[in-house]
Coordinates of N, CA and C and ligand atoms in Angstrom, one line a residue:
M1 N 26.2 -6.8 3.6 CA 25.1 -5.9 3.3 C 25.5 -4.9 2.2
L2 N 24.7 -4.8 1.2 CA 25.1 -3.9 0.1 C 23.8 -3.1 -0.2
N3 N 24.0 -1.8 -0.3 CA 22.9 -0.9 -0.7 C 23.3 -0.3 -2.1
I4 N 22.4 -0.7 -3.0 CA 22.9 -0.5 -4.5 C 21.8 0.3 -5.2
V5 N 22.3 1.1 -6.1 CA 21.4 1.9 -7.1 C 21.7 1.3 -8.4
F6 N 20.6 1.1 -9.2 CA 20.7 0.7 -10.6 C 20.3 2.0 -11.4
L7 N 21.2 2.5 -12.2 CA 21.0 3.7 -13.0 C 20.9 3.3 -14.5
G8 N 20.2 4.1 -15.2 CA 20.2 3.8 -16.7 C 18.9 4.3 -17.3
P9 N 19.0 4.5 -18.6 CA 17.8 4.9 -19.3 C 16.6 3.9 -19.3
P10 N 15.4 4.4 -19.5 CA 14.3 3.4 -19.6 C 14.6 2.4 -20.7
G11 N 14.4 1.2 -20.4 CA 14.7 0.1 -21.4 C 16.0 -0.4 -21.3
A12 N 16.9 0.0 -20.5 CA 18.3 -0.4 -20.4 C 18.3 -1.9 -19.8
G13 N 17.3 -2.3 -19.2 CA 17.2 -3.6 -18.6 C 17.5 -3.5 -17.1
K14 N 17.3 -2.4 -16.4 CA 17.5 -2.3 -15.0 C 16.6 -3.2 -14.2
G15 N 15.3 -3.3 -14.6 CA 14.3 -4.1 -13.8 C 14.7 -5.6 -13.9
T16 N 15.0 -6.0 -15.2 CA 15.3 -7.4 -15.4 C 16.6 -7.8 -14.6
Q17 N 17.7 -7.0 -14.7 CA 18.9 -7.3 -14.1 C 18.7 -7.2 -12.5
A18 N 18.0 -6.2 -12.1 CA 17.7 -6.0 -10.6 C 17.1 -7.3 -10.1
K19 N 16.1 -7.8 -10.8 CA 15.4 -9.0 -10.3 C 16.4 -10.2 -10.2
I20 N 17.2 -10.4 -11.2 CA 18.2 -11.5 -11.2 C 19.2 -11.3 -10.0
V21 N 19.7 -10.2 -9.9 CA 20.7 -10.0 -8.8 C 20.2 -10.0 -7.5
C22 N 18.9 -9.5 -7.3 CA 18.3 -9.6 -6.0 C 18.0 -11.0 -5.6
E23 N 17.6 -11.8 -6.5 CA 17.4 -13.2 -6.2 C 18.7 -13.9 -5.7
K24 N 19.7 -13.6 -6.5 CA 21.1 -14.1 -6.2 C 21.5 -13.7 -4.8
L25 N 21.3 -12.5 -4.4 CA 21.9 -11.9 -3.2 C 20.9 -12.0 -2.1
G26 N 19.6 -12.4 -2.3 CA 18.6 -12.5 -1.3 C 18.3 -11.1 -0.6
I27 N 18.3 -10.1 -1.5 CA 17.9 -8.7 -1.0 C 16.7 -8.2 -1.8
P28 N 15.9 -7.3 -1.2 CA 14.8 -6.8 -2.0 C 15.1 -5.9 -3.1
Q29 N 14.2 -6.0 -4.2 CA 14.3 -5.1 -5.3 C 13.3 -4.0 -5.0
I30 N 13.8 -2.8 -5.0 CA 12.8 -1.6 -4.8 C 12.6 -0.8 -6.1
S31 N 11.5 -1.1 -6.8 CA 11.4 -0.4 -8.1 C 10.3 0.6 -7.8
T32 N 10.7 1.9 -8.0 CA 9.7 3.0 -7.8 C 8.6 2.9 -8.9
G33 N 8.9 2.4 -10.2 CA 7.9 2.3 -11.2 C 6.9 1.3 -10.8
D34 N 7.3 0.1 -10.2 CA 6.4 -1.0 -9.8 C 5.5 -0.4 -8.7
M35 N 6.2 0.3 -7.7 CA 5.4 0.8 -6.5 C 4.4 1.8 -7.0
L36 N 4.7 2.6 -8.0 CA 3.7 3.7 -8.5 C 2.6 3.0 -9.2
R37 N 3.0 2.0 -10.1 CA 1.9 1.3 -10.8 C 1.0 0.6 -9.9
S38 N 1.5 0.0 -8.8 CA 0.6 -0.6 -7.8 C -0.2 0.4 -7.1
A39 N 0.4 1.6 -6.8 CA -0.4 2.6 -6.1 C -1.6 3.1 -7.0
I40 N -1.4 3.1 -8.4 CA -2.3 3.5 -9.3 C -3.5 2.4 -9.3
A41 N -3.0 1.2 -9.4 CA -4.0 0.1 -9.4 C -4.9 0.1 -8.1
N42 N -4.3 0.4 -7.0 CA -5.0 0.4 -5.7 C -5.7 1.8 -5.5
Q43 N -5.6 2.7 -6.5 CA -6.2 4.0 -6.3 C -5.9 4.7 -5.0
T44 N -4.6 4.7 -4.6 CA -4.2 5.4 -3.3 C -4.0 6.8 -3.8
E45 N -3.8 7.7 -2.7 CA -3.6 9.1 -2.9 C -2.3 9.3 -3.8
T46 N -1.3 8.5 -3.5 CA 0.0 8.6 -4.3 C -0.3 8.2 -5.8
G47 N -1.1 7.2 -5.9 CA -1.4 6.7 -7.2 C -2.1 7.8 -8.1
L48 N -3.0 8.4 -7.4 CA -3.8 9.5 -8.1 C -2.9 10.7 -8.5
K49 N -1.9 11.0 -7.7 CA -1.0 12.1 -7.9 C -0.1 11.7 -9.1
A50 N 0.3 10.4 -9.2 CA 1.3 10.0 -10.1 C 0.8 9.7 -11.5
K51 N -0.5 9.3 -11.6 CA -0.9 8.8 -12.9 C -0.7 9.6 -14.1
T52 N -1.1 11.0 -14.0 CA -1.1 11.8 -15.2 C 0.4 12.0 -15.7
F53 N 1.3 12.1 -14.7 CA 2.8 12.2 -15.0 C 3.2 11.0 -15.7
M54 N 2.9 9.8 -15.2 CA 3.4 8.6 -15.8 C 2.9 8.4 -17.2
D55 N 1.6 8.6 -17.4 CA 1.0 8.4 -18.7 C 1.7 9.2 -19.7
A56 N 2.1 10.4 -19.3 CA 2.7 11.4 -20.2 C 4.2 11.1 -20.5
G57 N 4.7 10.2 -19.7 CA 6.2 9.9 -19.8 C 7.0 10.9 -19.0
Q58 N 6.4 11.6 -18.1 CA 7.1 12.6 -17.3 C 7.4 12.0 -16.0
L59 N 8.3 12.7 -15.2 CA 8.6 12.2 -13.9 C 7.6 12.6 -12.9
V60 N 7.3 11.7 -12.0 CA 6.4 12.0 -10.9 C 7.2 13.0 -10.0
P61 N 6.5 14.0 -9.4 CA 7.2 15.0 -8.6 C 8.1 14.4 -7.5
D62 N 9.3 15.0 -7.3 CA 10.3 14.4 -6.4 C 9.7 14.2 -5.1
E63 N 8.9 15.1 -4.5 CA 8.5 14.8 -3.1 C 7.6 13.6 -3.0
V64 N 6.9 13.2 -4.0 CA 6.1 12.0 -4.0 C 7.0 10.7 -3.9
V65 N 7.9 10.7 -4.8 CA 8.7 9.5 -4.9 C 9.7 9.4 -3.7
I66 N 10.2 10.5 -3.3 CA 11.1 10.5 -2.1 C 10.4 10.0 -0.9
A67 N 9.2 10.5 -0.7 CA 8.5 9.9 0.5 C 8.2 8.4 0.4
L68 N 8.0 8.0 -0.7 CA 7.6 6.6 -1.0 C 8.9 5.8 -0.7
V69 N 10.0 6.1 -1.2 CA 11.3 5.4 -1.0 C 11.7 5.4 0.5
K70 N 11.6 6.6 1.0 CA 12.0 6.7 2.4 C 11.2 5.7 3.3
E71 N 10.0 5.7 3.1 CA 9.2 4.8 3.9 C 9.6 3.3 3.6
R72 N 9.8 3.0 2.4 CA 10.1 1.6 2.0 C 11.5 1.2 2.6
L73 N 12.5 2.1 2.6 CA 13.8 1.7 3.1 C 13.8 1.6 4.6
A74 N 12.8 2.1 5.2 CA 12.8 2.0 6.7 C 12.2 0.6 7.1
M75 N 11.8 -0.2 6.2 CA 11.2 -1.5 6.5 C 12.3 -2.5 6.8
D76 N 12.0 -3.5 7.7 CA 12.9 -4.5 8.2 C 13.8 -5.2 7.1
D77 N 13.1 -5.6 6.0 CA 13.8 -6.4 5.0 C 14.9 -5.6 4.3
C78 N 15.0 -4.3 4.4 CA 16.0 -3.5 3.8 C 17.3 -3.4 4.6
K79 N 17.2 -4.0 5.8 CA 18.4 -4.0 6.7 C 19.5 -4.8 6.2
K80 N 19.2 -5.8 5.3 CA 20.2 -6.7 4.8 C 20.7 -6.1 3.5
G81 N 20.3 -5.0 3.0 CA 20.7 -4.4 1.8 C 19.5 -4.4 0.8
Y82 N 19.7 -3.8 -0.4 CA 18.7 -3.6 -1.3 C 19.2 -3.1 -2.6
I83 N 18.3 -3.2 -3.7 CA 18.7 -2.6 -5.0 C 17.6 -1.6 -5.2
L84 N 18.0 -0.4 -5.4 CA 17.0 0.7 -5.9 C 17.0 0.6 -7.4
D85 N 15.8 0.4 -8.0 CA 15.7 0.3 -9.4 C 14.8 1.4 -9.9
G86 N 15.3 2.4 -10.5 CA 14.5 3.6 -11.0 C 14.4 4.7 -10.0
F87 N 15.2 4.7 -9.0 CA 15.3 5.7 -8.1 C 16.8 5.9 -7.6
P88 N 17.4 7.0 -7.5 CA 16.9 8.3 -7.9 C 17.0 8.5 -9.4
R89 N 16.1 9.4 -9.8 CA 16.1 9.9 -11.2 C 16.4 11.4 -11.4
T90 N 16.6 12.1 -10.4 CA 16.9 13.5 -10.5 C 18.0 13.8 -9.4
V91 N 18.7 14.9 -9.6 CA 19.7 15.2 -8.6 C 19.0 15.5 -7.3
E92 N 17.9 16.1 -7.3 CA 17.2 16.4 -6.0 C 16.9 15.1 -5.3
Q93 N 16.4 14.0 -6.1 CA 16.2 12.8 -5.4 C 17.4 12.2 -4.8
A94 N 18.6 12.2 -5.6 CA 19.8 11.7 -5.1 C 20.3 12.4 -3.8
E95 N 20.1 13.7 -3.8 CA 20.5 14.5 -2.6 C 19.7 14.1 -1.4
A96 N 18.3 13.9 -1.6 CA 17.5 13.5 -0.6 C 17.9 12.1 -0.1
L97 N 18.2 11.2 -1.0 CA 18.6 9.8 -0.7 C 19.8 9.8 0.3
Q98 N 20.7 10.7 0.0 CA 21.9 10.8 0.8 C 21.6 11.0 2.3
T99 N 20.4 11.7 2.6 CA 20.1 12.0 3.9 C 19.5 10.8 4.7
F100 N 19.1 9.8 4.0 CA 18.5 8.6 4.7 C 19.1 7.2 4.3
A101 N 20.1 7.2 3.4 CA 20.7 5.9 3.0 C 22.1 6.1 2.8
K102 N 22.9 5.0 3.0 CA 24.3 5.1 2.7 C 24.6 4.1 1.6
L103 N 24.9 4.5 0.4 CA 25.1 3.6 -0.7 C 26.4 2.9 -0.8
D104 N 26.5 1.7 -1.3 CA 27.8 1.1 -1.5 C 28.3 1.1 -3.0
A105 N 27.3 1.1 -3.9 CA 27.7 1.0 -5.3 C 26.5 1.5 -6.1
V106 N 26.9 2.2 -7.3 CA 25.9 2.6 -8.2 C 26.3 1.9 -9.6
V107 N 25.3 1.1 -10.1 CA 25.6 0.4 -11.4 C 24.9 1.1 -12.5
D108 N 25.6 1.6 -13.5 CA 25.0 2.3 -14.6 C 25.0 1.4 -15.8
L109 N 23.7 1.2 -16.4 CA 23.7 0.4 -17.6 C 23.6 1.4 -18.7
D110 N 24.5 1.2 -19.6 CA 24.7 2.2 -20.7 C 24.3 1.6 -22.1
V111 N 23.1 2.1 -22.6 CA 22.6 1.5 -23.8 C 22.2 2.7 -24.8
A112 N 22.5 2.6 -26.1 CA 22.3 3.6 -27.1 C 20.8 3.9 -27.3
D113 N 20.4 5.1 -27.5 CA 19.0 5.5 -27.7 C 18.2 4.7 -28.7
E114 N 18.9 4.3 -29.9 CA 18.2 3.6 -31.0 C 17.7 2.3 -30.4
V115 N 18.6 1.6 -29.7 CA 18.3 0.3 -29.1 C 17.1 0.4 -28.1
L116 N 17.1 1.5 -27.3 CA 16.1 1.7 -26.3 C 14.7 1.9 -26.9
V117 N 14.7 2.6 -28.0 CA 13.4 2.8 -28.7 C 12.8 1.6 -29.2
K118 N 13.6 0.8 -29.8 CA 13.2 -0.6 -30.2 C 12.7 -1.4 -29.2
R119 N 13.5 -1.5 -28.1 CA 13.1 -2.3 -27.0 C 11.8 -1.9 -26.3
L120 N 11.7 -0.6 -26.1 CA 10.5 -0.1 -25.3 C 9.3 -0.2 -26.2
S121 N 9.3 0.1 -27.4 CA 8.1 0.1 -28.2 C 7.6 -1.4 -28.5
G122 N 8.6 -2.3 -28.4 CA 8.2 -3.7 -28.6 C 8.0 -4.4 -27.3
R123 N 8.1 -3.7 -26.2 CA 8.0 -4.4 -24.9 C 6.5 -4.8 -24.6
R124 N 6.3 -5.9 -24.1 CA 5.0 -6.4 -23.6 C 5.2 -6.9 -22.2
V125 N 4.2 -6.7 -21.3 CA 4.4 -7.1 -19.9 C 3.2 -7.9 -19.4
C126 N 3.4 -8.8 -18.4 CA 2.3 -9.5 -17.8 C 1.8 -8.5 -16.8
P127 N 0.5 -8.1 -16.8 CA -0.1 -7.2 -15.9 C -0.2 -7.9 -14.4
L128 N 0.0 -9.2 -14.4 CA -0.2 -9.9 -13.1 C 1.1 -10.0 -12.4
C129 N 2.1 -10.6 -13.1 CA 3.5 -10.8 -12.3 C 4.5 -9.9 -12.8
G130 N 4.3 -9.1 -13.8 CA 5.3 -8.1 -14.3 C 6.4 -8.7 -15.2
A131 N 6.3 -9.9 -15.5 CA 7.3 -10.5 -16.4 C 7.4 -9.8 -17.8
P132 N 8.6 -9.3 -18.2 CA 8.7 -8.6 -19.4 C 9.0 -9.5 -20.7
Y133 N 8.5 -9.1 -21.8 CA 8.6 -9.8 -23.1 C 8.9 -8.8 -24.2
H134 N 9.3 -9.3 -25.4 CA 9.5 -8.5 -26.5 C 8.8 -9.1 -27.7
V135 N 8.0 -8.3 -28.5 CA 7.2 -8.8 -29.6 C 8.1 -9.7 -30.5
D136 N 9.3 -9.3 -30.8 CA 10.2 -10.0 -31.7 C 10.5 -11.4 -31.3
R137 N 10.4 -11.7 -30.0 CA 10.7 -13.0 -29.4 C 9.5 -13.8 -29.0
L138 N 8.3 -13.3 -29.2 CA 7.1 -13.9 -28.7 C 6.5 -14.8 -29.7
N139 N 6.9 -14.8 -31.0 CA 6.4 -15.7 -32.1 C 4.9 -15.7 -32.1
G140 N 4.3 -14.6 -31.9 CA 2.8 -14.5 -31.9 C 2.1 -14.9 -30.6
E141 N 2.9 -15.4 -29.7 CA 2.3 -15.8 -28.4 C 1.8 -14.5 -27.6
K142 N 0.6 -14.6 -27.0 CA 0.0 -13.5 -26.5 C -0.2 -13.5 -24.9
S143 N 0.3 -14.7 -24.4 CA 0.0 -14.8 -22.9 C 1.4 -15.0 -22.1
C144 N 1.3 -14.7 -20.9 CA 2.5 -14.8 -20.0 C 2.9 -16.3 -19.8
K145 N 4.2 -16.6 -20.0 CA 4.6 -18.0 -19.8 C 4.5 -18.5 -18.4
V146 N 4.5 -17.5 -17.4 CA 4.5 -17.9 -16.0 C 3.1 -18.3 -15.5
D147 N 2.2 -17.4 -15.9 CA 0.8 -17.6 -15.4 C -0.3 -17.5 -16.4
G148 N 0.0 -17.4 -17.6 CA -1.0 -17.5 -18.7 C -1.8 -16.2 -18.9
T149 N -1.6 -15.2 -18.1 CA -2.3 -13.9 -18.2 C -2.1 -13.2 -19.6
P150 N -3.1 -12.7 -20.3 CA -2.8 -12.1 -21.5 C -1.8 -10.8 -21.3
L151 N -0.8 -10.8 -22.2 CA 0.2 -9.7 -22.0 C -0.4 -8.3 -22.5
I152 N 0.1 -7.2 -22.0 CA -0.4 -5.9 -22.3 C 0.8 -5.0 -22.7
Q153 N 0.6 -3.9 -23.4 CA 1.6 -2.9 -23.6 C 1.4 -1.8 -22.6
R154 N 2.4 -1.4 -21.8 CA 2.2 -0.4 -20.9 C 1.8 0.9 -21.6
D155 N 1.0 1.7 -21.0 CA 0.6 3.0 -21.6 C 1.8 3.8 -22.0
D156 N 2.8 3.8 -21.1 CA 4.0 4.6 -21.4 C 5.0 4.0 -22.4
D157 N 4.7 2.8 -22.9 CA 5.5 2.2 -23.9 C 5.0 2.5 -25.3
K158 N 3.9 3.3 -25.4 CA 3.5 3.7 -26.8 C 4.5 4.7 -27.3
P159 N 4.7 4.7 -28.7 CA 5.8 5.3 -29.3 C 5.9 6.8 -28.9
E160 N 4.9 7.6 -28.8 CA 5.1 9.0 -28.5 C 5.7 9.2 -27.2
T161 N 5.3 8.4 -26.2 CA 5.6 8.5 -24.9 C 7.1 8.0 -24.6
V162 N 7.5 7.0 -25.4 CA 8.8 6.5 -25.3 C 9.8 7.7 -25.6
L163 N 9.6 8.5 -26.6 CA 10.4 9.6 -27.0 C 10.6 10.6 -25.8
S164 N 9.4 10.9 -25.2 CA 9.5 11.9 -24.1 C 10.2 11.3 -22.9
R165 N 10.1 10.0 -22.6 CA 10.8 9.4 -21.6 C 12.3 9.5 -21.8
L166 N 12.8 9.2 -23.0 CA 14.2 9.4 -23.3 C 14.7 10.7 -23.1
E167 N 13.8 11.7 -23.6 CA 14.3 13.1 -23.4 C 14.4 13.5 -22.0
V168 N 13.4 13.0 -21.2 CA 13.4 13.3 -19.7 C 14.7 12.6 -19.1
Y169 N 15.0 11.4 -19.5 CA 16.2 10.7 -19.0 C 17.4 11.6 -19.3
H170 N 17.6 12.0 -20.5 CA 18.8 12.8 -20.8 C 18.9 14.1 -20.0
K171 N 17.8 14.8 -19.9 CA 17.8 16.0 -19.2 C 17.9 15.9 -17.7
K172 N 17.2 15.0 -17.1 CA 17.0 15.0 -15.7 C 17.9 13.9 -14.9
T173 N 18.0 12.7 -15.6 CA 18.6 11.6 -14.9 C 20.1 11.4 -15.3
A174 N 20.4 11.7 -16.6 CA 21.8 11.5 -16.9 C 22.9 12.2 -16.1
P175 N 22.5 13.5 -15.6 CA 23.4 14.2 -14.7 C 23.9 13.4 -13.5
L176 N 23.1 12.3 -13.1 CA 23.4 11.5 -12.0 C 24.7 10.7 -12.2
I177 N 25.0 10.5 -13.5 CA 26.2 9.7 -13.8 C 27.4 10.5 -13.2
D178 N 27.5 11.7 -13.5 CA 28.6 12.5 -12.9 C 28.5 12.6 -11.4
F179 N 27.3 12.8 -11.0 CA 27.1 12.9 -9.5 C 27.7 11.7 -8.8
Y180 N 27.4 10.5 -9.3 CA 27.9 9.3 -8.6 C 29.4 9.0 -8.9
K181 N 29.8 9.5 -10.1 CA 31.3 9.4 -10.5 C 32.0 10.2 -9.5
N182 N 31.6 11.4 -9.2 CA 32.3 12.2 -8.2 C 32.3 11.6 -6.9
A183 N 31.2 10.9 -6.5 CA 31.1 10.3 -5.2 C 31.9 9.0 -5.1
G184 N 32.6 8.6 -6.2 CA 33.4 7.4 -6.2 C 32.6 6.1 -6.2
L185 N 31.3 6.2 -6.6 CA 30.4 5.0 -6.4 C 30.1 4.3 -7.8
L186 N 30.4 5.0 -8.9 CA 29.9 4.6 -10.2 C 30.6 3.5 -10.9
H187 N 29.8 2.5 -11.4 CA 30.4 1.4 -12.2 C 29.5 1.3 -13.5
S188 N 30.1 1.7 -14.6 CA 29.4 1.6 -15.8 C 29.5 0.3 -16.6
I189 N 28.4 -0.2 -17.1 CA 28.5 -1.5 -17.8 C 27.8 -1.2 -19.2
G190 N 28.5 -1.7 -20.2 CA 28.1 -1.4 -21.6 C 26.9 -2.3 -21.9
G191 N 26.0 -1.8 -22.7 CA 24.7 -2.4 -23.1 C 24.8 -3.4 -24.2
D192 N 26.0 -3.4 -24.9 CA 26.1 -4.4 -26.0 C 26.5 -5.8 -25.6
L193 N 26.2 -6.1 -24.4 CA 26.5 -7.5 -23.9 C 25.2 -8.3 -23.8
T194 N 25.3 -9.6 -23.6 CA 24.0 -10.3 -23.5 C 23.5 -10.2 -22.0
L195 N 22.3 -10.6 -21.8 CA 21.7 -10.5 -20.5 C 22.5 -11.1 -19.4
E196 N 23.0 -12.4 -19.8 CA 23.8 -13.2 -18.8 C 25.2 -12.5 -18.6
E197 N 25.7 -11.9 -19.6 CA 27.0 -11.3 -19.5 C 26.9 -10.0 -18.6
I198 N 25.8 -9.4 -18.8 CA 25.5 -8.1 -17.9 C 25.4 -8.5 -16.5
S199 N 24.6 -9.6 -16.2 CA 24.4 -10.0 -14.8 C 25.8 -10.4 -14.2
A200 N 26.5 -11.1 -14.9 CA 27.9 -11.6 -14.5 C 28.7 -10.4 -14.1
E201 N 28.7 -9.4 -15.0 CA 29.5 -8.1 -14.8 C 29.1 -7.4 -13.5
I202 N 27.7 -7.4 -13.4 CA 27.1 -6.6 -12.2 C 27.6 -7.4 -10.9
L203 N 27.5 -8.7 -10.9 CA 27.8 -9.5 -9.7 C 29.3 -9.3 -9.4
K204 N 30.2 -9.2 -10.4 CA 31.6 -9.1 -10.2 C 31.9 -7.7 -9.6
V205 N 31.2 -6.7 -10.1 CA 31.4 -5.3 -9.5 C 30.9 -5.3 -8.1
L206 N 29.8 -6.0 -7.8 CA 29.2 -5.9 -6.5 C 30.1 -6.6 -5.5
E207 N 30.6 -7.8 -5.9 CA 31.5 -8.5 -5.1 C 32.6 -7.7 -4.6
A208 N 33.2 -6.9 -5.6 CA 34.4 -6.0 -5.3 C 34.0 -4.8 -4.4
S209 N 32.7 -4.5 -4.3 CA 32.2 -3.4 -3.5 C 31.9 -3.8 -2.0
K210 N 32.0 -5.1 -1.7 CA 31.6 -5.5 -0.4 C 32.5 -5.0 0.7
Ligands
LIG301 P1 11.3 2.7 -17.1 O1 12.6 2.6 -16.3 O2 11.2 1.7 -18.1 O3 11.0 4.1 -17.5 P2 9.8 2.6 -14.7 O4 8.8 1.5 -14.3 O5 11.0 2.7 -13.8 O6 10.1 2.4 -16.1 O7 9.1 4.0 -14.5 C1 7.9 4.3 -15.1 C2 7.4 5.7 -14.8 O8 7.3 5.9 -13.4 C3 8.4 6.8 -15.2 O9 8.3 7.3 -16.5 C4 8.0 8.0 -14.2 O10 6.8 8.6 -14.6 C5 7.6 7.2 -12.9 N1 8.8 7.0 -12.0 C6 9.3 5.9 -11.7 N2 10.4 6.1 -10.8 C7 10.4 7.5 -10.6 C8 11.3 8.4 -9.9 N3 12.3 8.0 -9.2 N4 11.0 9.7 -10.0 C9 10.0 10.2 -10.7 N5 9.2 9.4 -11.5 C10 9.4 8.1 -11.4

C-alpha cells in the first residue's frame, strides 16, 4: 500500500503521470481539480463556492478542498493506497492532511516556468473523458481520439489566467517542497525528460518507498 502525493506547478504533467502510475499500481487517482470541475458541472454547493476562484486562477479556499479530500480518502478504494494529484497546494492543506493520512512518498515534478506557460496555453482537453492534448501535436485535429468529442480549452488555460496560476504556485505551493523535504518524503524529478522517462523514474522511486 502506498499513499502518494504528486507535487508540481500547473502544467508539470502531474495529472498525466498520476493516471499512468495509478493504472500500473491499481490505485485511485485523486485529483482535486477534476473533483472541483465535476462539482461545478453538477452545480453542487462545493462547485458554486469553487467556480469564481478557479476561473480567476486562484486557489479554492482551504476548508473547501480539505473537506472534499477528507471525505474521498475515507472511501473503501483508498485502503489499498492512492495518488493525490493537486492536493495539498498550501502548507495549511498539508498540515490538515497529516491529521487524516499517512504519506509514504511525495513526488515533485520540477519544470521551468517558460515551459509551463507554453504547455498550458496550448493545452486542449476532452470535456468528456479529460484526455489532454497540445495544439502543437494536434495537426489541426479538433476532436478527442478516444471518444470523438470536440476538444475545448479550459477557462483557466487562457493566457492571463495561466500567469496568475504560476504566481499562486510560487507563493503558496512551492513552500511545500521544503515542507516535505524536512519530512524526509520528497523525491524531485526533473522535467526535461520524456513522458516515458518520467513515468519510469516515478515508478523506481515508488518501488524504493514500499
Ligand atoms: P493545474 O494543476 O493544471 O493547475 P488542476 O486541475 O489541478 O490544474 O486545478 C485547477 C484549479 O482547481 C486550480 O487553479 C484551483 O483553482 C483549483 N484547485 C485544485 N486543487 C486545489 C487545491 N488543493 N486547493 C485549492 N484549489 C485547488
